[in-house]
């Protein structure tokens, strides 16, 4: 299992063609098409996207060490990284060479086959990996990342809140999204930055802020839910 194992599953589909890898839990919120064109048009074996991250988050991401815009090492969620660049989960492979490399991989300390380690092996085989920096990426594979993504989406879009009957006495603080068929009792405070899915039941005197409530959730009375 692991990101390299998932990549290898595409081998029969990709054959010998170039291909784009985009991790499903990573969001590039700005200039996605422009950034993809940059890495696709590069002439190295692999083109990567990265973005600057806060030092306290370095242990949660694949970090990229770079010299003159070329990658010299990729660290998979390591405390020992000497860089402030995190891999944005996007890579363009010029050839099927990566599949040969994946076959040489050993499991990581997490007992997974990591695509980041496969790319380190590419470097060991004297192939070049070019790094391109994007403005930002959001790692939605963590709780904090999901909340950050929720805030971004709510800031970008204006959602209708007319699924709440006007007869209910509730406090709504924008931005808020509320799905369909929700049963929300009186005295509920929602927002800011709250997304509520479909078929959610919320009892009386509940306060929700900075949170994502999934479909079908049931929240009993007199609770405060935050972050």
Coordinates of C-alpha atoms in Angstrom, one line a residue:
X1 CA 0.0 0.0 0.0
X2 CA 1.0 3.6 -0.3
X3 CA 1.2 6.4 -2.9
X4 CA 3.7 4.6 -5.0
X5 CA 1.5 1.5 -5.1
X6 CA -1.5 3.6 -6.2
X7 CA 0.7 5.2 -8.9
X8 CA 1.8 1.8 -10.1
X9 CA -1.9 0.8 -10.7
X10 CA -2.0 3.3 -13.6
X11 CA 0.8 1.5 -15.5
X12 CA -1.4 -0.4 -18.0
X13 CA -3.4 2.7 -18.7
X14 CA -0.4 5.1 -19.0
X15 CA 1.8 2.7 -21.0
X16 CA 4.7 4.9 -22.2
X17 CA 2.9 8.2 -22.3
X18 CA 3.6 11.2 -20.0
X19 CA 1.2 11.6 -17.2
X20 CA 0.1 13.9 -14.4
X21 CA -0.1 12.7 -10.7
X22 CA -2.4 14.8 -8.5
X23 CA -2.9 13.6 -4.9
X24 CA -6.6 13.5 -4.1
X25 CA -6.3 15.2 -0.7
X26 CA -4.3 18.2 -2.0
X27 CA -5.9 21.4 -3.3
X28 CA -4.2 24.1 -5.4
X29 CA -6.5 27.0 -4.7
X30 CA -4.9 29.6 -7.1
X31 CA -3.8 29.5 -10.7
X32 CA -4.1 25.7 -11.1
X33 CA -4.2 25.7 -14.9
X34 CA -1.2 28.0 -15.2
X35 CA 0.8 26.0 -12.7
X36 CA 0.0 22.7 -14.4
X37 CA 1.2 24.2 -17.8
X38 CA 4.5 25.1 -16.2
X39 CA 5.3 21.6 -15.0
X40 CA 4.0 19.9 -18.1
X41 CA 6.2 22.0 -20.4
X42 CA 9.4 21.4 -18.3
X43 CA 12.1 19.2 -20.0
X44 CA 13.2 17.2 -16.9
X45 CA 12.2 13.7 -16.1
X46 CA 9.7 15.0 -13.5
X47 CA 8.2 18.4 -12.8
X48 CA 6.9 19.1 -9.3
X49 CA 4.8 21.8 -7.6
X50 CA 5.7 23.1 -4.2
X51 CA 4.8 26.0 -1.9
X52 CA 6.3 27.6 1.2
X53 CA 4.9 26.3 4.4
X54 CA 5.3 27.2 8.1
X55 CA 8.1 25.4 9.9
X56 CA 5.8 23.9 12.5
X57 CA 4.0 22.1 9.7
X58 CA 7.1 20.6 8.1
X59 CA 6.6 17.2 9.9
X60 CA 3.2 16.8 8.3
X61 CA 4.2 17.1 4.6
X62 CA 6.6 15.9 2.0
X63 CA 9.2 18.6 2.1
X64 CA 11.5 19.4 -0.9
X65 CA 15.1 20.5 -0.8
X66 CA 16.1 22.5 -3.9
X67 CA 19.2 23.9 -5.5
X68 CA 18.9 26.2 -8.5
X69 CA 15.3 25.2 -9.1
X70 CA 16.1 21.5 -9.2
X71 CA 15.2 19.0 -6.5
X72 CA 18.1 17.4 -4.5
X73 CA 16.0 15.5 -1.9
X74 CA 12.4 14.9 -0.9
X75 CA 11.7 14.1 2.8
X76 CA 8.5 12.2 3.6
X77 CA 7.0 13.9 6.8
X78 CA 10.3 14.3 8.5
X79 CA 11.4 16.5 11.4
X80 CA 14.9 16.8 9.9
X81 CA 14.1 18.7 6.8
X82 CA 16.3 21.7 6.0
X83 CA 13.7 23.5 3.8
X84 CA 10.5 25.5 4.0
X85 CA 9.1 24.1 0.8
X86 CA 6.3 21.5 0.9
X87 CA 5.4 19.2 -2.0
X88 CA 2.0 20.4 -3.2
X89 CA 1.0 16.8 -4.2
X90 CA 1.3 17.5 -8.0
X91 CA 3.9 15.9 -10.3
X92 CA 4.2 15.5 -14.0
X93 CA 6.2 12.4 -15.3
X94 CA 7.7 12.7 -18.8
X95 CA 8.0 9.0 -19.2
X96 CA 7.1 5.6 -17.7
X97 CA 10.5 5.4 -16.1
X98 CA 8.9 5.9 -12.7
X99 CA 7.3 2.5 -12.9
X100 CA 10.7 0.8 -13.2
X101 CA 11.8 2.8 -10.1
X102 CA 8.7 1.8 -8.1
X103 CA 9.5 -1.9 -8.7
X104 CA 12.8 -1.2 -6.9
X105 CA 11.2 0.3 -3.8
X106 CA 11.4 -1.0 -0.3
X107 CA 8.6 -0.1 2.3
X108 CA 9.1 3.1 4.3
X109 CA 9.2 3.4 8.1
X110 CA 5.4 3.6 7.8
X111 CA 5.5 0.2 6.0
X112 CA 4.2 1.9 2.8
X113 CA 5.6 2.3 -0.7
X114 CA 6.0 6.1 -1.0
X115 CA 6.0 8.0 -4.3
X116 CA 8.3 10.5 -2.6
X117 CA 10.9 7.8 -2.0
X118 CA 10.5 6.7 -5.6
X119 CA 11.3 10.2 -6.8
X120 CA 14.4 10.1 -4.5
X121 CA 15.5 7.0 -6.4
X122 CA 15.0 8.8 -9.7
X123 CA 17.5 11.4 -8.4
X124 CA 19.9 8.6 -7.4
X125 CA 19.8 7.4 -11.0
X126 CA 21.0 10.8 -12.1
X127 CA 17.7 11.9 -13.6
X128 CA 16.6 15.5 -13.0
X129 CA 13.5 16.7 -11.2
X130 CA 12.5 20.3 -11.7
X131 CA 10.7 22.2 -8.9
X132 CA 8.1 25.0 -9.6
X133 CA 6.7 27.1 -6.7
X134 CA 3.0 27.9 -6.5
X135 CA 1.4 30.5 -4.3
X136 CA -0.3 28.0 -2.0
X137 CA -1.6 24.5 -1.5
X138 CA -4.0 23.1 1.1
X139 CA -3.4 19.6 2.5
X140 CA -7.0 18.4 3.1
X141 CA -5.7 15.0 4.4
X142 CA -5.6 16.4 8.0
X143 CA -8.3 17.9 10.2
X144 CA -6.6 21.3 10.2
X145 CA -6.4 21.1 6.4
X146 CA -10.1 20.2 6.0
X147 CA -11.0 23.3 8.1
X148 CA -8.7 25.5 6.1
X149 CA -10.2 24.2 2.9
X150 CA -13.7 24.8 4.3
X151 CA -12.8 28.4 5.1
X152 CA -11.4 28.9 1.6
X153 CA -14.5 27.6 -0.1
X154 CA -16.9 29.5 2.1
X155 CA -14.9 32.7 1.4
X156 CA -15.0 32.1 -2.4
X157 CA -18.7 31.3 -2.8
X158 CA -22.0 32.8 -1.6
X159 CA -24.3 30.0 -0.5
X160 CA -28.1 30.1 0.1
X161 CA -29.2 29.5 3.6
X162 CA -32.9 29.2 2.9
X163 CA -33.0 25.5 4.0
X164 CA -33.7 26.8 7.5
X165 CA -37.4 27.6 8.2
X166 CA -37.8 31.3 9.0
X167 CA -39.9 30.5 12.0
X168 CA -36.9 29.1 13.9
X169 CA -35.0 31.5 16.2
X170 CA -31.4 30.8 15.3
X171 CA -28.3 32.9 15.0
X172 CA -26.4 32.6 11.7
X173 CA -23.0 34.2 11.3
X174 CA -21.6 34.3 7.7
X175 CA -20.0 32.6 6.0
X176 CA -22.2 29.5 6.4
X177 CA -23.4 26.6 4.2
X178 CA -26.3 24.4 5.2
X179 CA -27.4 21.4 3.2
X180 CA -30.9 20.0 2.5
X181 CA -33.3 18.2 4.8
X182 CA -31.7 19.4 8.0
X183 CA -33.7 19.5 11.2
X184 CA -32.4 22.4 13.3
X185 CA -34.1 23.3 16.6
X186 CA -34.4 26.7 18.3
X187 CA -31.6 28.5 20.0
X188 CA -28.9 27.2 17.7
X189 CA -25.9 29.4 16.8
X190 CA -24.1 28.6 13.5
X191 CA -21.0 30.2 12.2
X192 CA -18.8 31.7 11.2
X193 CA -17.1 29.3 8.8
X194 CA -19.5 26.3 9.2
X195 CA -20.5 23.8 6.6
X196 CA -23.4 21.5 7.4
X197 CA -24.2 18.5 5.2
X198 CA -27.5 17.0 4.3
X199 CA -29.9 15.3 6.7
X200 CA -28.3 16.7 9.8
X201 CA -30.2 16.9 13.1
X202 CA -29.3 19.6 15.6
X203 CA -31.0 19.8 19.0
X204 CA -31.7 23.0 21.0
X205 CA -29.0 25.4 22.3
X206 CA -26.1 24.2 20.2
X207 CA -23.3 26.5 19.2
X208 CA -21.2 25.6 16.1
X209 CA -18.2 27.6 14.7
X210 CA -15.3 26.9 12.5
X211 CA -16.4 23.3 11.8
X212 CA -17.6 20.8 9.1
X213 CA -20.6 18.7 10.0
X214 CA -20.9 15.7 7.8
X215 CA -24.1 14.2 6.2
X216 CA -26.4 12.5 8.6
X217 CA -24.8 13.8 11.8
X218 CA -26.9 14.1 15.0
X219 CA -25.9 16.7 17.5
X220 CA -27.6 16.6 21.0
X221 CA -28.6 19.7 22.9
X222 CA -26.4 22.2 24.9
X223 CA -23.1 21.6 23.1
X224 CA -20.4 23.8 21.7
X225 CA -18.6 22.5 18.7
X226 CA -15.5 24.4 17.5
X227 CA -12.7 23.6 15.1

